PDB file of C-alpha atoms in Angstrom:
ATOM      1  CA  UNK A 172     -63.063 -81.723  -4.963  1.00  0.00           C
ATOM      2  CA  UNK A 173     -59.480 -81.897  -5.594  1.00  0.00           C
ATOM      3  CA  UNK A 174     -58.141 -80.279  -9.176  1.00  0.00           C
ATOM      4  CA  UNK A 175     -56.373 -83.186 -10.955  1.00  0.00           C
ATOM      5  CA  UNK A 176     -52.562 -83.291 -11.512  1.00  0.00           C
ATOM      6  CA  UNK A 177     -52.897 -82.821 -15.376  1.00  0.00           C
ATOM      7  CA  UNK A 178     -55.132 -80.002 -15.301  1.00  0.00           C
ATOM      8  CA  UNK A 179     -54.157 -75.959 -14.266  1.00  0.00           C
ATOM      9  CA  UNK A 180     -56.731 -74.453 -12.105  1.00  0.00           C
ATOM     10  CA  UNK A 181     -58.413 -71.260 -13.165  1.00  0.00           C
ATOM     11  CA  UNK A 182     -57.554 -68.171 -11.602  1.00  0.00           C
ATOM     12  CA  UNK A 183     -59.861 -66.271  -9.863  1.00  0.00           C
ATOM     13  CA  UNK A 184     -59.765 -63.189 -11.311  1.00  0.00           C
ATOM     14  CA  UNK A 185     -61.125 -64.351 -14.812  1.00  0.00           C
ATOM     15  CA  UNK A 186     -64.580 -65.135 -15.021  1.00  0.00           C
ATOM     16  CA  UNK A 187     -65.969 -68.615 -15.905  1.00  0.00           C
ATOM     17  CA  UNK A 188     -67.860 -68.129 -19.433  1.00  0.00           C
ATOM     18  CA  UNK A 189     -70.250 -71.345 -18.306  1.00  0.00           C
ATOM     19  CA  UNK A 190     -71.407 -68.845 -15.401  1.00  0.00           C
ATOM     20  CA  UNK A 191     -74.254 -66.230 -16.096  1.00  0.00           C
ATOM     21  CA  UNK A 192     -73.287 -63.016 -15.853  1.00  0.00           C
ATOM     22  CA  UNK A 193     -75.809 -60.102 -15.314  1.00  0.00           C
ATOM     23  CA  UNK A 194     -75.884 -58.015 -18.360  1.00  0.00           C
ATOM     24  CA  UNK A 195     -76.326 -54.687 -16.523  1.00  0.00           C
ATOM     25  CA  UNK A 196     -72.816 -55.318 -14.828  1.00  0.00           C
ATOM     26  CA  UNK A 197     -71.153 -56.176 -18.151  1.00  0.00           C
ATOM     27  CA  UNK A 198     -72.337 -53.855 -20.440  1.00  0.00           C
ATOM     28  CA  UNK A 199     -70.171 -51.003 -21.662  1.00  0.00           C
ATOM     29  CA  UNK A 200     -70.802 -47.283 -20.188  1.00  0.00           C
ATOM     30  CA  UNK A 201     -73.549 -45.278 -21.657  1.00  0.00           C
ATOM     31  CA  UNK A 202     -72.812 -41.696 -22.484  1.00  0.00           C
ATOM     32  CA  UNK A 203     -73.097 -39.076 -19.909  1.00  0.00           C
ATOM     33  CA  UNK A 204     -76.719 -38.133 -19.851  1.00  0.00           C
ATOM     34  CA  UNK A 205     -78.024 -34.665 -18.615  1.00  0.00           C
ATOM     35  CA  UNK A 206     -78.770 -35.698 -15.336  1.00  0.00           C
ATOM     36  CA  UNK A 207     -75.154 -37.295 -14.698  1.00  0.00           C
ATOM     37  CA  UNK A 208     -73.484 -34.442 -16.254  1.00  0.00           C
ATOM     38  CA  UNK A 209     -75.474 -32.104 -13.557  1.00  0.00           C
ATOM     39  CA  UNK A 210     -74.382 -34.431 -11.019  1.00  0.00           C
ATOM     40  CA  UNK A 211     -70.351 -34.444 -12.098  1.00  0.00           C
ATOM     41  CA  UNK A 212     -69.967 -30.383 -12.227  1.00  0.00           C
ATOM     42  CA  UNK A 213     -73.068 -29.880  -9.398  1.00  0.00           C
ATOM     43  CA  UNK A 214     -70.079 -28.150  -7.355  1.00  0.00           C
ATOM     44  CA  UNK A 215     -68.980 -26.349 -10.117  1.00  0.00           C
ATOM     45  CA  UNK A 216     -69.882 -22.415  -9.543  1.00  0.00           C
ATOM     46  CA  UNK A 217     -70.942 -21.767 -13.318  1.00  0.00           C
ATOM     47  CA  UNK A 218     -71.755 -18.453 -12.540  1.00  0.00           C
ATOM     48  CA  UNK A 219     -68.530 -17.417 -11.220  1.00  0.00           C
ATOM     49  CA  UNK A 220     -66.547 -19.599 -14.272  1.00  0.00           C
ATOM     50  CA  UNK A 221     -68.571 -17.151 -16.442  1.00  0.00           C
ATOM     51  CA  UNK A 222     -67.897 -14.055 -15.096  1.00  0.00           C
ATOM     52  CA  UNK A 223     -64.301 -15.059 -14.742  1.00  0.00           C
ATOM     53  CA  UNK A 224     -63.951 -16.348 -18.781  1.00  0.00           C
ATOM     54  CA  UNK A 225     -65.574 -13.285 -19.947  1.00  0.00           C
ATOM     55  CA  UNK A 226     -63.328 -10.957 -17.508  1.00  0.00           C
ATOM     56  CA  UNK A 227     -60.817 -13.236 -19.563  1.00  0.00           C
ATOM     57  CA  UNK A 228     -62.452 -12.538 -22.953  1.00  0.00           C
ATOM     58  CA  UNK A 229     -62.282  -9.098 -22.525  1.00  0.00           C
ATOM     59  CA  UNK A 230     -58.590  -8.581 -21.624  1.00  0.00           C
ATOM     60  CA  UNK A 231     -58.034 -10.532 -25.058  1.00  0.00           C
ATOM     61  CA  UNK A 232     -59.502  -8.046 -27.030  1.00  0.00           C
ATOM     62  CA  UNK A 233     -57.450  -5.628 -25.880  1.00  0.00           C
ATOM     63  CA  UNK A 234     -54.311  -7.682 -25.927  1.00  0.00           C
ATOM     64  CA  UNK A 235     -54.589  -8.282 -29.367  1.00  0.00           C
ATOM     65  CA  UNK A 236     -54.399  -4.714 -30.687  1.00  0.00           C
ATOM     66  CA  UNK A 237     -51.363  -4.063 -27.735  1.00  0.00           C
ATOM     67  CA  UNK A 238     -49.653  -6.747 -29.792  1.00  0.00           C
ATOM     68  CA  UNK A 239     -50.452  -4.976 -33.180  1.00  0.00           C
ATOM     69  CA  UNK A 240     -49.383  -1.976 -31.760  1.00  0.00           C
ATOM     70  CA  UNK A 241     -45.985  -3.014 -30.792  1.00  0.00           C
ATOM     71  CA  UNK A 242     -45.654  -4.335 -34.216  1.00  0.00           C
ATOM     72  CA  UNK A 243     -45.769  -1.078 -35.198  1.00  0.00           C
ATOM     73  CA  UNK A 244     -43.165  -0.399 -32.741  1.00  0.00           C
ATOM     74  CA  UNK A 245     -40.986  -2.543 -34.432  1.00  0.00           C
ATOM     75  CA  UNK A 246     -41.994  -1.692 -37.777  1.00  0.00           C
ATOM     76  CA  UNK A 247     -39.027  -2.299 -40.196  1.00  0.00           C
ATOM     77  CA  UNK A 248     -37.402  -4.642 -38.278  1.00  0.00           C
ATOM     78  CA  UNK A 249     -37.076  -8.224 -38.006  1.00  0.00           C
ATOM     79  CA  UNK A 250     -39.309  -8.105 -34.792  1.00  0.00           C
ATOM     80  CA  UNK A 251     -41.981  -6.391 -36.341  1.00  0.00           C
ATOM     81  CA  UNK A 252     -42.860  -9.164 -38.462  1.00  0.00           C
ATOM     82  CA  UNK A 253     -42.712 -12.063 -35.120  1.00  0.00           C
ATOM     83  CA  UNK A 254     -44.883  -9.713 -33.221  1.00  0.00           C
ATOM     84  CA  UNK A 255     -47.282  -9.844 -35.888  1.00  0.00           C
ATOM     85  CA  UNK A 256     -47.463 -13.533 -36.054  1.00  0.00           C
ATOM     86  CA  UNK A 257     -47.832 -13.303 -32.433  1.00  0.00           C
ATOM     87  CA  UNK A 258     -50.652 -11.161 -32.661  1.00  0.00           C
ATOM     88  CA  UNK A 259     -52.745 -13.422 -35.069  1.00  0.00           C
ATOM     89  CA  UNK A 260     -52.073 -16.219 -32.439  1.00  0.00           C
ATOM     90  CA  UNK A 261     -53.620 -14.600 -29.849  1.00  0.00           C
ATOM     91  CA  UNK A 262     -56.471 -13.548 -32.114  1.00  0.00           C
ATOM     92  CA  UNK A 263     -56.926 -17.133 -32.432  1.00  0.00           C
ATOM     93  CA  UNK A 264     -56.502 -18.094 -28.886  1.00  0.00           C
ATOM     94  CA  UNK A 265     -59.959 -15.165 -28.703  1.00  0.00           C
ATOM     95  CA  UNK A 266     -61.524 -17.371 -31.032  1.00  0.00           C
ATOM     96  CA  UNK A 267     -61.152 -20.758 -28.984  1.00  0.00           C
ATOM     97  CA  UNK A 268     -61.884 -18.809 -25.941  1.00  0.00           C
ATOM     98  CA  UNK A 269     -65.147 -17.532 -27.473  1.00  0.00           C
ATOM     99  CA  UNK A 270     -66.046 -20.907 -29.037  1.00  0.00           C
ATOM    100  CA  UNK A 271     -65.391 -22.212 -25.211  1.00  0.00           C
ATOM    101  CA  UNK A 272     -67.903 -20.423 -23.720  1.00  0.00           C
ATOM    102  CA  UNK A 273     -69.971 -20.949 -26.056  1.00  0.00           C
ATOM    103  CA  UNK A 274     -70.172 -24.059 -25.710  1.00  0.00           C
ATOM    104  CA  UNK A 275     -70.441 -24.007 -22.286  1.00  0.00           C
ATOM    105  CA  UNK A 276     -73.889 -22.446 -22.732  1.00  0.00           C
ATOM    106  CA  UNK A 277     -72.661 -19.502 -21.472  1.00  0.00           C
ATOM    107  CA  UNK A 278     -72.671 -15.449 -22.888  1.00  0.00           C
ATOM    108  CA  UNK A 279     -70.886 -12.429 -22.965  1.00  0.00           C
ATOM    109  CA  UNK A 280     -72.958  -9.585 -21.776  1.00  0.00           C
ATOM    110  CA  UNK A 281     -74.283  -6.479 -24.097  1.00  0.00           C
ATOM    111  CA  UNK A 282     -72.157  -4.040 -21.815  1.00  0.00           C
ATOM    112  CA  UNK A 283     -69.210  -6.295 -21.711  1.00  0.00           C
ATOM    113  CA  UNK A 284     -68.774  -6.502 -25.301  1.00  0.00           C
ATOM    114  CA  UNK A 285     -69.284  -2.963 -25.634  1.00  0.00           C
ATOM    115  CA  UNK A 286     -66.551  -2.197 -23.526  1.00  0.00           C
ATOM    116  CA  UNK A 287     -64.714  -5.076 -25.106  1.00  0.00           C
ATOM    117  CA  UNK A 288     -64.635  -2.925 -28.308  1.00  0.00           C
ATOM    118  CA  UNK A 289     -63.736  -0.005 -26.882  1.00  0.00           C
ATOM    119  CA  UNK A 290     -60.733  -1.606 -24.902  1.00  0.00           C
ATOM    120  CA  UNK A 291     -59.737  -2.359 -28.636  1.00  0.00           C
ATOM    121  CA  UNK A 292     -59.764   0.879 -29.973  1.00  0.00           C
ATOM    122  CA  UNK A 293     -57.805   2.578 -26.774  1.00  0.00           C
ATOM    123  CA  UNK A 294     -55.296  -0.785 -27.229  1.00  0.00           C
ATOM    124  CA  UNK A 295     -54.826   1.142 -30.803  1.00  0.00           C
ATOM    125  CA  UNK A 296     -54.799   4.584 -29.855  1.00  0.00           C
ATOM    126  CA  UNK A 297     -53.673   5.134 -26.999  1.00  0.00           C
ATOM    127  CA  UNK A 298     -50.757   2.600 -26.332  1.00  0.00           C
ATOM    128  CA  UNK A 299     -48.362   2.829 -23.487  1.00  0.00           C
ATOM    129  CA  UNK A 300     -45.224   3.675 -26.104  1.00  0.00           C
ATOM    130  CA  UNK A 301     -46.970   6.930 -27.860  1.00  0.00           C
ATOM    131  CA  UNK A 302     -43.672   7.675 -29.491  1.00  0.00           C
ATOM    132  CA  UNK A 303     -43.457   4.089 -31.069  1.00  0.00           C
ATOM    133  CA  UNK A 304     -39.571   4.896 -29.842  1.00  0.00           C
ATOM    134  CA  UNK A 305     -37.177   1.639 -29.501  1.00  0.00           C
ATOM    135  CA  UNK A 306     -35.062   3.194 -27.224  1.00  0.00           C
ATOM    136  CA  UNK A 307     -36.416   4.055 -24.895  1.00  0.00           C
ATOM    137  CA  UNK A 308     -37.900   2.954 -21.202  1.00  0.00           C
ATOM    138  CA  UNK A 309     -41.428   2.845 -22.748  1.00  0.00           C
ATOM    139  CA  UNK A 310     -40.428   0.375 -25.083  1.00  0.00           C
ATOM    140  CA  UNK A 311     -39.613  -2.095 -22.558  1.00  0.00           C
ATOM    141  CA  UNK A 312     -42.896  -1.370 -20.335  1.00  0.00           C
ATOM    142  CA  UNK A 313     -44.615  -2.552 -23.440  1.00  0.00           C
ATOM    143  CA  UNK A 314     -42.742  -5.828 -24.019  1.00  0.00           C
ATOM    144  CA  UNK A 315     -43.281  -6.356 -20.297  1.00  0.00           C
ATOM    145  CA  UNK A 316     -46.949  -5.464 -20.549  1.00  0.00           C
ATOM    146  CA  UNK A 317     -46.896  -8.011 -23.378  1.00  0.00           C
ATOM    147  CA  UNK A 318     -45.407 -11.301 -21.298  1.00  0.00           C
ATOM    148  CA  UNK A 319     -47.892  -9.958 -18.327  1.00  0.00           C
ATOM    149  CA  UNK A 320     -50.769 -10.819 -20.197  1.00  0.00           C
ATOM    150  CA  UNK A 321     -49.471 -13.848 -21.775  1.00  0.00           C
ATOM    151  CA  UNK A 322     -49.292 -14.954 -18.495  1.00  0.00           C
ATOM    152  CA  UNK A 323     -52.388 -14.113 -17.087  1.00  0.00           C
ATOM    153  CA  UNK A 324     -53.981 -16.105 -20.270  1.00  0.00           C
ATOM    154  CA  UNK A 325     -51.693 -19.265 -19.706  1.00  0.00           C
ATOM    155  CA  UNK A 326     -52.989 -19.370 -16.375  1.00  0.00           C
ATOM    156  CA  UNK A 327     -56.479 -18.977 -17.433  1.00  0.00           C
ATOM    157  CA  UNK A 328     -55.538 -22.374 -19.609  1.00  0.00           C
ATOM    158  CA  UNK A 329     -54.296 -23.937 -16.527  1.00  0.00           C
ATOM    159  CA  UNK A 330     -57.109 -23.669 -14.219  1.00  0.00           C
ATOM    160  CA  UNK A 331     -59.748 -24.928 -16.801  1.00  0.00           C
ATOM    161  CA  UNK A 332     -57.428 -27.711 -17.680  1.00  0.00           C
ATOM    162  CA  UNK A 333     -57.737 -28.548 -13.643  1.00  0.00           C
ATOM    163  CA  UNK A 334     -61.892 -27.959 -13.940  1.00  0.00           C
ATOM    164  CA  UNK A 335     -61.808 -30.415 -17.022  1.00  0.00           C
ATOM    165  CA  UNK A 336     -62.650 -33.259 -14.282  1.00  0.00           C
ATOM    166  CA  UNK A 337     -65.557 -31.409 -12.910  1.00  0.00           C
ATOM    167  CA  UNK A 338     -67.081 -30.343 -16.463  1.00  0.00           C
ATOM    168  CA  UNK A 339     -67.586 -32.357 -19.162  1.00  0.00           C
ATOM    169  CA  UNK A 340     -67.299 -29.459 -21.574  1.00  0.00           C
ATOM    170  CA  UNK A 341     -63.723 -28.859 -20.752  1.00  0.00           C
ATOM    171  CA  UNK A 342     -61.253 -31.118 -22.755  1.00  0.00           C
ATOM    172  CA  UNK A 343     -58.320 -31.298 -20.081  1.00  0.00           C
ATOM    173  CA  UNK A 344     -55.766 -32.195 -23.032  1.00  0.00           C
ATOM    174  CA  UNK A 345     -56.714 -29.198 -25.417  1.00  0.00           C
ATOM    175  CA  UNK A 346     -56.383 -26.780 -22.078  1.00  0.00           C
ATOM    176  CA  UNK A 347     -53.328 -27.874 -21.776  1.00  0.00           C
ATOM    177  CA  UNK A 348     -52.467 -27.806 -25.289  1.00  0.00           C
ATOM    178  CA  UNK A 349     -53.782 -23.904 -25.017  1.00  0.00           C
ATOM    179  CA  UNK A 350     -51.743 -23.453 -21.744  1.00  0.00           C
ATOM    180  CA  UNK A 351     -48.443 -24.471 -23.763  1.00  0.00           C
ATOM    181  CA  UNK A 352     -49.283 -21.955 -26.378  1.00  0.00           C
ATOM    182  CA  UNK A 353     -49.548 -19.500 -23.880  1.00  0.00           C
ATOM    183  CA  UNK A 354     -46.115 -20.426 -22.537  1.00  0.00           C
ATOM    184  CA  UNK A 355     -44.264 -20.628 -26.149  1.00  0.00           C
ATOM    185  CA  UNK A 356     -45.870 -16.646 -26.903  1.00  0.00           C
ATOM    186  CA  UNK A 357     -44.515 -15.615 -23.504  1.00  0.00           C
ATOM    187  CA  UNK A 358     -41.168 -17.095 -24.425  1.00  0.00           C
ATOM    188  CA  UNK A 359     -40.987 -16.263 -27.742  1.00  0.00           C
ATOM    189  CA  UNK A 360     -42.208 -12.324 -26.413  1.00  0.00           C
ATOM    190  CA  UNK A 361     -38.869 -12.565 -23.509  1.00  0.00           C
ATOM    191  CA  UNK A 362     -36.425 -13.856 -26.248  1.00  0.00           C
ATOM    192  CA  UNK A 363     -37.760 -10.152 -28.318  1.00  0.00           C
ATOM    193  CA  UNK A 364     -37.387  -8.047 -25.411  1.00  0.00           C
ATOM    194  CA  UNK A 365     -33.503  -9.794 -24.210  1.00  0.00           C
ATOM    195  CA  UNK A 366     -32.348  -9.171 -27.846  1.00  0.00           C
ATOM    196  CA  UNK A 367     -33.174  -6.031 -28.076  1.00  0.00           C
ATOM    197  CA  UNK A 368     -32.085  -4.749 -24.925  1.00  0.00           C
ATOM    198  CA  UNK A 369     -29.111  -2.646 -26.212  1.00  0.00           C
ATOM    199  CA  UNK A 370     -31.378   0.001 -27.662  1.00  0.00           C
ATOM    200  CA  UNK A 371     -32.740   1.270 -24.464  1.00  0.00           C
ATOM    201  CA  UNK A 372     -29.949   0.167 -21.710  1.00  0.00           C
ATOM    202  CA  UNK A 373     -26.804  -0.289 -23.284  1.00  0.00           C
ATOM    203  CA  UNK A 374     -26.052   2.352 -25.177  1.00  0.00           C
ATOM    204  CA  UNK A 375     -28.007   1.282 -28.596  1.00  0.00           C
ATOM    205  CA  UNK A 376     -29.330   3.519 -31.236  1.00  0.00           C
ATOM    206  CA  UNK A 377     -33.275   3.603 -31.773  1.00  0.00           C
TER     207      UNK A 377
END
């Protein structure tokens, strides 16, 4: 039957409302039940995501006290007081981490946080700069040691922020919120070590 002159045809692509429709085809997506979730991150290695987030984990304990301790370092100086800051972020940074895999249903074994505390008390006592000397090539081994592990977290951020697809515990957009954090410490750690470079190589006094 021919469409009259008067009259503008409907497209396809929008559905006649006189036409039944089968509710199961319309309706809005349920939440993600057990069973799907198992299915979306069945390729997933959970065991090895553990180990590596707790290997993770455990270098953050003893990152925070190196950062303490090169506050120290820097004690009476301007730097002192941004390495402290820095510090307290990556204390909080722990904190998401351990709410993370937490909420992944995972755990952080006996030994591991044993040795987790311990790392923390050698971070304290036994740092890489035992003279606390700013002039000195020590000095600089700890700034470096400092943007090393930075690093290693921000890429931590970045692969769980290319996992989010595959677990539906993983927000992609807060990893790489985290991951940018990571980034903005390591700078912020570089910007220390370039403007105080005179006290070990160019002459500077301690």
């Amino acid at each position: 039957m021919s469409t009259p002159q008067n009259q503008t045809p409907r497209p396809a692509s929008i559905p006649d409302p006189h036409v039944n429709v089968d509710p199961d085809l319309s309706a809005d997506p349920t939440p993600v039940s057990g069973e799907e979730r198992s299915a979306a991150d069945s390729a997933l290695d959970r065991e090895t995501l553990e180990d590596y987030l707790n290997q993770h984990l455990l270098g953050s304990r003893s990152g925070v006290k190196m950062f303490r301790t090169a506050a120290d370092t820097w004690e009476g100086t301007p730097y002192a007081q941004r390495l402290v800051k820095l510090a307290e972020d990556v204390a909080a940074d722990q904190r998401s981490l351990e709410e993370l895999i937490a909420r992944l249903g995972m755990k952080t074994p006996a030994l591991q946080e044993a040795v987790g505390q311990v790392a923390e008390v050698a971070g304290r006592l036994n740092p890489v700069n035992l003279t606390r000397s700013k002039g000195n090539g020590w000095t600089q081994v700890e700034l470096d040691l400092l943007q090393g592990a930075l690093q290693a977290k921000a890429a931590m951020w970045d692969v769980l922020a290319e996992l989010a697809d595959h677990t539906p515990e993983l927000d992609r957009a807060e990893m790489e919120r985290l991951y940018k954090v990571a980034q903005d410490q390591q700078a912020e750690v570089q910007k220390i070590s370039e403007e105080t470079l005179s006290t070990r190589f160019l002459g500077g006094t301690d």
